[in-house]
Amino acid sequence: MAAEIEVYTTEPCTFCTAAKTLLKKRGLDYKEHLVFGHTPEWDAMMELTGGKSAPQIIINGEAIGGFPQLQNLDKQGRLAELAAEG
């Protein structure tokens, strides 16, 4: 079973693009939510993740943070583990 990955992004956003690129490179599918301040999507992102900046990434219901956290998980091999837990 594949991991459930949600990515809250905005435009323009270099870190959002980097996060999506990394996930694609690893062959991981994700659902993207485009957010802007003071929209229902933004409010949902803040409620789910506590994050006030994009991107915010959720894997299997767990808020992991932004691109630096995603990159660290990947470097530690934890991204593959989380993806396999789907």
Short mmCIF file of N, CA, C and O in Angstrom, two decimals:
data_model
loop_
_atom_site.label_atom_id
_atom_site.label_comp_id
_atom_site.label_asym_id
_atom_site.label_seq_id
_atom_site.Cartn_x
_atom_site.Cartn_y
_atom_site.Cartn_z
N MET A 1 0.84 -1.18 0.00
CA MET A 1 0.00 0.00 0.00
C MET A 1 0.89 1.25 0.00
O MET A 1 1.87 1.31 0.72
N ALA A 2 0.55 2.21 -0.81
CA ALA A 2 1.36 3.42 -0.93
C ALA A 2 1.08 4.37 0.23
O ALA A 2 -0.01 4.40 0.79
N ALA A 3 2.09 5.14 0.55
CA ALA A 3 1.94 6.15 1.60
C ALA A 3 0.97 7.22 1.15
O ALA A 3 0.85 7.51 -0.04
N GLU A 4 0.29 7.80 2.10
CA GLU A 4 -0.58 8.93 1.81
C GLU A 4 0.22 10.20 2.12
O GLU A 4 0.57 10.45 3.28
N ILE A 5 0.54 10.94 1.08
CA ILE A 5 1.36 12.14 1.23
C ILE A 5 0.56 13.35 0.76
O ILE A 5 0.02 13.34 -0.34
N GLU A 6 0.51 14.36 1.60
CA GLU A 6 -0.14 15.62 1.25
C GLU A 6 0.90 16.72 1.35
O GLU A 6 1.68 16.76 2.30
N VAL A 7 0.90 17.60 0.36
CA VAL A 7 1.84 18.71 0.32
C VAL A 7 1.05 20.01 0.16
O VAL A 7 0.34 20.18 -0.82
N TYR A 8 1.18 20.87 1.14
CA TYR A 8 0.55 22.19 1.09
C TYR A 8 1.57 23.15 0.51
O TYR A 8 2.67 23.30 1.06
N THR A 9 1.22 23.76 -0.63
CA THR A 9 2.16 24.62 -1.34
C THR A 9 1.53 25.97 -1.66
O THR A 9 0.32 26.15 -1.57
N THR A 10 2.38 26.89 -2.06
CA THR A 10 1.94 28.19 -2.56
C THR A 10 2.82 28.52 -3.76
O THR A 10 3.77 27.81 -4.06
N GLU A 11 2.49 29.59 -4.44
CA GLU A 11 3.30 30.01 -5.61
C GLU A 11 3.56 31.49 -5.52
O GLU A 11 2.67 32.25 -5.12
N PRO A 12 4.71 31.97 -5.94
CA PRO A 12 5.91 31.17 -6.23
C PRO A 12 6.56 30.71 -4.93
O PRO A 12 6.46 31.41 -3.91
N CYS A 13 7.19 29.56 -4.96
CA CYS A 13 7.79 29.00 -3.74
C CYS A 13 8.89 28.01 -4.13
O CYS A 13 8.60 26.91 -4.57
N THR A 14 10.12 28.42 -3.95
CA THR A 14 11.26 27.58 -4.30
C THR A 14 11.29 26.30 -3.48
O THR A 14 11.54 25.21 -4.02
N PHE A 15 11.01 26.40 -2.18
CA PHE A 15 11.04 25.21 -1.33
C PHE A 15 9.89 24.25 -1.66
O PHE A 15 10.04 23.04 -1.56
N CYS A 16 8.74 24.80 -2.08
CA CYS A 16 7.61 23.94 -2.50
C CYS A 16 8.01 23.13 -3.72
O CYS A 16 7.77 21.91 -3.77
N THR A 17 8.62 23.79 -4.68
CA THR A 17 9.07 23.11 -5.90
C THR A 17 10.10 22.05 -5.55
O THR A 17 10.05 20.93 -6.08
N ALA A 18 11.04 22.37 -4.66
CA ALA A 18 12.07 21.42 -4.27
C ALA A 18 11.46 20.20 -3.58
O ALA A 18 11.88 19.06 -3.84
N ALA A 19 10.46 20.41 -2.74
CA ALA A 19 9.81 19.29 -2.04
C ALA A 19 9.11 18.38 -3.04
O ALA A 19 9.24 17.15 -2.98
N LYS A 20 8.37 18.96 -3.97
CA LYS A 20 7.66 18.17 -4.97
C LYS A 20 8.65 17.42 -5.85
O LYS A 20 8.43 16.25 -6.20
N THR A 21 9.75 18.05 -6.20
CA THR A 21 10.78 17.41 -7.03
C THR A 21 11.38 16.21 -6.31
O THR A 21 11.57 15.14 -6.91
N LEU A 22 11.68 16.37 -5.03
CA LEU A 22 12.26 15.27 -4.25
C LEU A 22 11.29 14.09 -4.18
O LEU A 22 11.68 12.94 -4.38
N LEU A 23 10.02 14.37 -3.91
CA LEU A 23 9.04 13.30 -3.85
C LEU A 23 8.92 12.58 -5.19
O LEU A 23 8.87 11.35 -5.24
N LYS A 24 8.90 13.34 -6.28
CA LYS A 24 8.82 12.74 -7.61
C LYS A 24 10.04 11.88 -7.89
O LYS A 24 9.95 10.79 -8.46
N LYS A 25 11.22 12.39 -7.50
CA LYS A 25 12.47 11.66 -7.70
C LYS A 25 12.45 10.31 -7.00
O LYS A 25 13.02 9.33 -7.48
N ARG A 26 11.78 10.28 -5.87
CA ARG A 26 11.69 9.03 -5.09
C ARG A 26 10.51 8.16 -5.53
O ARG A 26 10.24 7.13 -4.94
N GLY A 27 9.79 8.62 -6.56
CA GLY A 27 8.68 7.84 -7.08
C GLY A 27 7.45 7.85 -6.19
O GLY A 27 6.65 6.93 -6.23
N LEU A 28 7.31 8.89 -5.38
CA LEU A 28 6.21 8.97 -4.42
C LEU A 28 5.11 9.89 -4.94
O LEU A 28 5.38 11.03 -5.32
N ASP A 29 3.91 9.40 -4.95
CA ASP A 29 2.76 10.20 -5.34
C ASP A 29 2.31 11.03 -4.15
O ASP A 29 2.46 10.61 -2.99
N TYR A 30 1.75 12.18 -4.44
CA TYR A 30 1.27 13.05 -3.37
C TYR A 30 0.07 13.84 -3.86
O TYR A 30 -0.15 14.00 -5.05
N LYS A 31 -0.70 14.32 -2.89
CA LYS A 31 -1.83 15.19 -3.19
C LYS A 31 -1.39 16.60 -2.82
O LYS A 31 -0.94 16.85 -1.70
N GLU A 32 -1.51 17.50 -3.78
CA GLU A 32 -1.08 18.88 -3.56
C GLU A 32 -2.28 19.76 -3.22
O GLU A 32 -3.34 19.66 -3.84
N HIS A 33 -2.10 20.60 -2.21
CA HIS A 33 -3.10 21.59 -1.83
C HIS A 33 -2.46 22.96 -2.01
O HIS A 33 -1.48 23.28 -1.32
N LEU A 34 -2.97 23.75 -2.92
CA LEU A 34 -2.45 25.09 -3.15
C LEU A 34 -3.09 26.03 -2.12
O LEU A 34 -4.32 26.09 -2.03
N VAL A 35 -2.27 26.70 -1.36
CA VAL A 35 -2.77 27.56 -0.28
C VAL A 35 -2.30 28.99 -0.43
O VAL A 35 -1.22 29.26 -0.96
N PHE A 36 -3.13 29.88 0.02
CA PHE A 36 -2.79 31.30 0.13
C PHE A 36 -3.34 31.76 1.47
O PHE A 36 -4.27 31.16 2.01
N GLY A 37 -2.79 32.83 2.03
CA GLY A 37 -3.23 33.31 3.33
C GLY A 37 -4.72 33.60 3.38
O GLY A 37 -5.31 34.06 2.42
N HIS A 38 -5.31 33.28 4.52
CA HIS A 38 -6.71 33.59 4.81
C HIS A 38 -7.69 32.89 3.89
O HIS A 38 -8.73 33.42 3.55
N THR A 39 -7.37 31.67 3.45
CA THR A 39 -8.29 30.83 2.69
C THR A 39 -8.59 29.59 3.52
O THR A 39 -7.83 29.27 4.44
N PRO A 40 -9.66 28.87 3.21
CA PRO A 40 -9.94 27.63 3.96
C PRO A 40 -8.78 26.63 3.89
O PRO A 40 -8.50 25.95 4.88
N GLU A 41 -8.10 26.56 2.74
CA GLU A 41 -6.96 25.64 2.60
C GLU A 41 -5.82 26.05 3.53
O GLU A 41 -5.17 25.20 4.13
N TRP A 42 -5.57 27.34 3.64
CA TRP A 42 -4.52 27.84 4.54
C TRP A 42 -4.86 27.50 5.98
O TRP A 42 -4.02 27.02 6.74
N ASP A 43 -6.13 27.75 6.35
CA ASP A 43 -6.57 27.45 7.71
C ASP A 43 -6.44 25.95 8.00
O ASP A 43 -6.01 25.57 9.10
N ALA A 44 -6.78 25.11 7.02
CA ALA A 44 -6.65 23.66 7.20
C ALA A 44 -5.19 23.28 7.40
O ALA A 44 -4.87 22.45 8.27
N MET A 45 -4.28 23.87 6.60
CA MET A 45 -2.86 23.58 6.73
C MET A 45 -2.37 23.95 8.13
O MET A 45 -1.68 23.17 8.78
N MET A 46 -2.75 25.13 8.60
CA MET A 46 -2.29 25.56 9.92
C MET A 46 -2.85 24.66 11.03
O MET A 46 -2.14 24.34 11.98
N GLU A 47 -4.09 24.23 10.87
CA GLU A 47 -4.70 23.37 11.88
C GLU A 47 -4.04 21.99 11.90
O GLU A 47 -3.77 21.43 12.95
N LEU A 48 -3.76 21.44 10.72
CA LEU A 48 -3.19 20.10 10.62
C LEU A 48 -1.71 20.05 11.00
O LEU A 48 -1.23 19.06 11.54
N THR A 49 -0.98 21.11 10.65
CA THR A 49 0.48 21.06 10.80
C THR A 49 1.04 22.02 11.84
O THR A 49 2.16 21.84 12.28
N GLY A 50 0.30 23.08 12.14
CA GLY A 50 0.84 24.11 13.02
C GLY A 50 1.80 25.02 12.28
O GLY A 50 2.31 25.98 12.84
N GLY A 51 2.07 24.72 11.01
CA GLY A 51 3.01 25.50 10.22
C GLY A 51 2.37 26.75 9.65
O GLY A 51 1.20 26.74 9.29
N LYS A 52 3.16 27.81 9.58
CA LYS A 52 2.67 29.07 9.05
C LYS A 52 3.37 29.46 7.76
O LYS A 52 3.31 30.59 7.33
N SER A 53 4.07 28.49 7.17
CA SER A 53 4.76 28.74 5.90
C SER A 53 4.64 27.49 5.04
O SER A 53 4.39 26.40 5.55
N ALA A 54 4.79 27.69 3.76
CA ALA A 54 4.72 26.58 2.82
C ALA A 54 6.12 26.26 2.32
O ALA A 54 6.96 27.15 2.24
N PRO A 55 6.38 25.00 2.02
CA PRO A 55 5.45 23.88 2.05
C PRO A 55 5.30 23.31 3.46
O PRO A 55 6.17 23.49 4.31
N GLN A 56 4.22 22.62 3.65
CA GLN A 56 4.01 21.78 4.82
C GLN A 56 3.65 20.40 4.28
O GLN A 56 2.83 20.28 3.37
N ILE A 57 4.29 19.39 4.83
CA ILE A 57 4.16 18.04 4.29
C ILE A 57 3.61 17.11 5.37
O ILE A 57 4.08 17.14 6.52
N ILE A 58 2.64 16.31 4.98
CA ILE A 58 2.04 15.33 5.87
C ILE A 58 2.20 13.96 5.22
O ILE A 58 1.85 13.78 4.05
N ILE A 59 2.76 13.02 5.97
CA ILE A 59 2.93 11.66 5.47
C ILE A 59 2.20 10.71 6.41
O ILE A 59 2.48 10.68 7.61
N ASN A 60 1.25 9.98 5.84
CA ASN A 60 0.44 9.03 6.62
C ASN A 60 -0.16 9.68 7.87
O ASN A 60 -0.16 9.11 8.95
N GLY A 61 -0.65 10.91 7.70
CA GLY A 61 -1.31 11.61 8.79
C GLY A 61 -0.38 12.32 9.75
O GLY A 61 -0.83 12.99 10.67
N GLU A 62 0.93 12.19 9.56
CA GLU A 62 1.91 12.81 10.45
C GLU A 62 2.52 14.04 9.78
O GLU A 62 3.10 13.95 8.71
N ALA A 63 2.36 15.20 10.45
CA ALA A 63 2.96 16.43 9.94
C ALA A 63 4.46 16.35 10.15
O ALA A 63 4.93 16.19 11.27
N ILE A 64 5.22 16.44 9.06
CA ILE A 64 6.68 16.33 9.20
C ILE A 64 7.38 17.68 9.07
O ILE A 64 8.56 17.79 9.37
N GLY A 65 6.69 18.71 8.60
CA GLY A 65 7.29 20.03 8.46
C GLY A 65 7.45 20.41 7.01
O GLY A 65 6.66 20.00 6.16
N GLY A 66 8.48 21.20 6.74
CA GLY A 66 8.72 21.73 5.41
C GLY A 66 9.79 20.98 4.65
O GLY A 66 10.14 19.83 4.98
N PHE A 67 10.36 21.65 3.64
CA PHE A 67 11.36 20.99 2.80
C PHE A 67 12.60 20.56 3.57
O PHE A 67 13.08 19.44 3.36
N PRO A 68 13.17 21.39 4.48
CA PRO A 68 14.36 20.92 5.19
C PRO A 68 14.12 19.61 5.96
O PRO A 68 14.97 18.73 5.97
N GLN A 69 12.95 19.50 6.57
CA GLN A 69 12.63 18.28 7.31
C GLN A 69 12.46 17.09 6.35
O GLN A 69 12.91 15.98 6.65
N LEU A 70 11.81 17.33 5.21
CA LEU A 70 11.66 16.28 4.20
C LEU A 70 13.03 15.82 3.71
O LEU A 70 13.29 14.62 3.59
N GLN A 71 13.90 16.77 3.44
CA GLN A 71 15.24 16.45 2.95
C GLN A 71 16.02 15.65 4.00
O GLN A 71 16.71 14.68 3.66
N ASN A 72 15.90 16.02 5.27
CA ASN A 72 16.58 15.28 6.34
C ASN A 72 16.05 13.86 6.45
O ASN A 72 16.83 12.92 6.62
N LEU A 73 14.73 13.70 6.36
CA LEU A 73 14.16 12.35 6.39
C LEU A 73 14.72 11.51 5.25
O LEU A 73 15.03 10.33 5.43
N ASP A 74 14.83 12.11 4.07
CA ASP A 74 15.36 11.40 2.91
C ASP A 74 16.81 10.99 3.14
O ASP A 74 17.19 9.84 2.90
N LYS A 75 17.62 11.90 3.65
CA LYS A 75 19.04 11.61 3.88
C LYS A 75 19.23 10.51 4.92
O LYS A 75 20.18 9.73 4.85
N GLN A 76 18.31 10.45 5.89
CA GLN A 76 18.41 9.42 6.95
C GLN A 76 17.79 8.09 6.53
O GLN A 76 17.83 7.12 7.29
N GLY A 77 17.17 8.05 5.35
CA GLY A 77 16.51 6.84 4.91
C GLY A 77 15.10 6.68 5.49
O GLY A 77 14.41 5.70 5.22
N ARG A 78 14.67 7.64 6.29
CA ARG A 78 13.36 7.56 6.93
C ARG A 78 12.22 7.84 5.96
O ARG A 78 11.11 7.35 6.15
N LEU A 79 12.47 8.62 4.90
CA LEU A 79 11.43 8.90 3.93
C LEU A 79 10.97 7.60 3.27
O LEU A 79 9.77 7.34 3.16
N ALA A 80 11.92 6.78 2.89
CA ALA A 80 11.60 5.48 2.29
C ALA A 80 10.83 4.61 3.27
O ALA A 80 9.88 3.92 2.89
N GLU A 81 11.24 4.64 4.55
CA GLU A 81 10.55 3.86 5.56
C GLU A 81 9.11 4.31 5.75
O GLU A 81 8.19 3.50 5.80
N LEU A 82 8.92 5.63 5.85
CA LEU A 82 7.57 6.17 6.02
C LEU A 82 6.71 5.85 4.80
O LEU A 82 5.54 5.51 4.94
N ALA A 83 7.29 5.96 3.62
CA ALA A 83 6.56 5.67 2.39
C ALA A 83 6.14 4.20 2.35
O ALA A 83 5.06 3.87 1.87
N ALA A 84 6.98 3.34 2.86
CA ALA A 84 6.68 1.91 2.87
C ALA A 84 5.61 1.54 3.89
O ALA A 84 4.94 0.52 3.77
N GLU A 85 5.44 2.40 4.91
CA GLU A 85 4.46 2.13 5.96
C GLU A 85 3.04 2.38 5.51
O GLU A 85 2.11 1.99 6.18
N GLY A 86 2.88 3.10 4.36
CA GLY A 86 1.55 3.47 3.85
C GLY A 86 0.57 2.42 4.06
O GLY A 86 -0.49 2.35 4.45
#
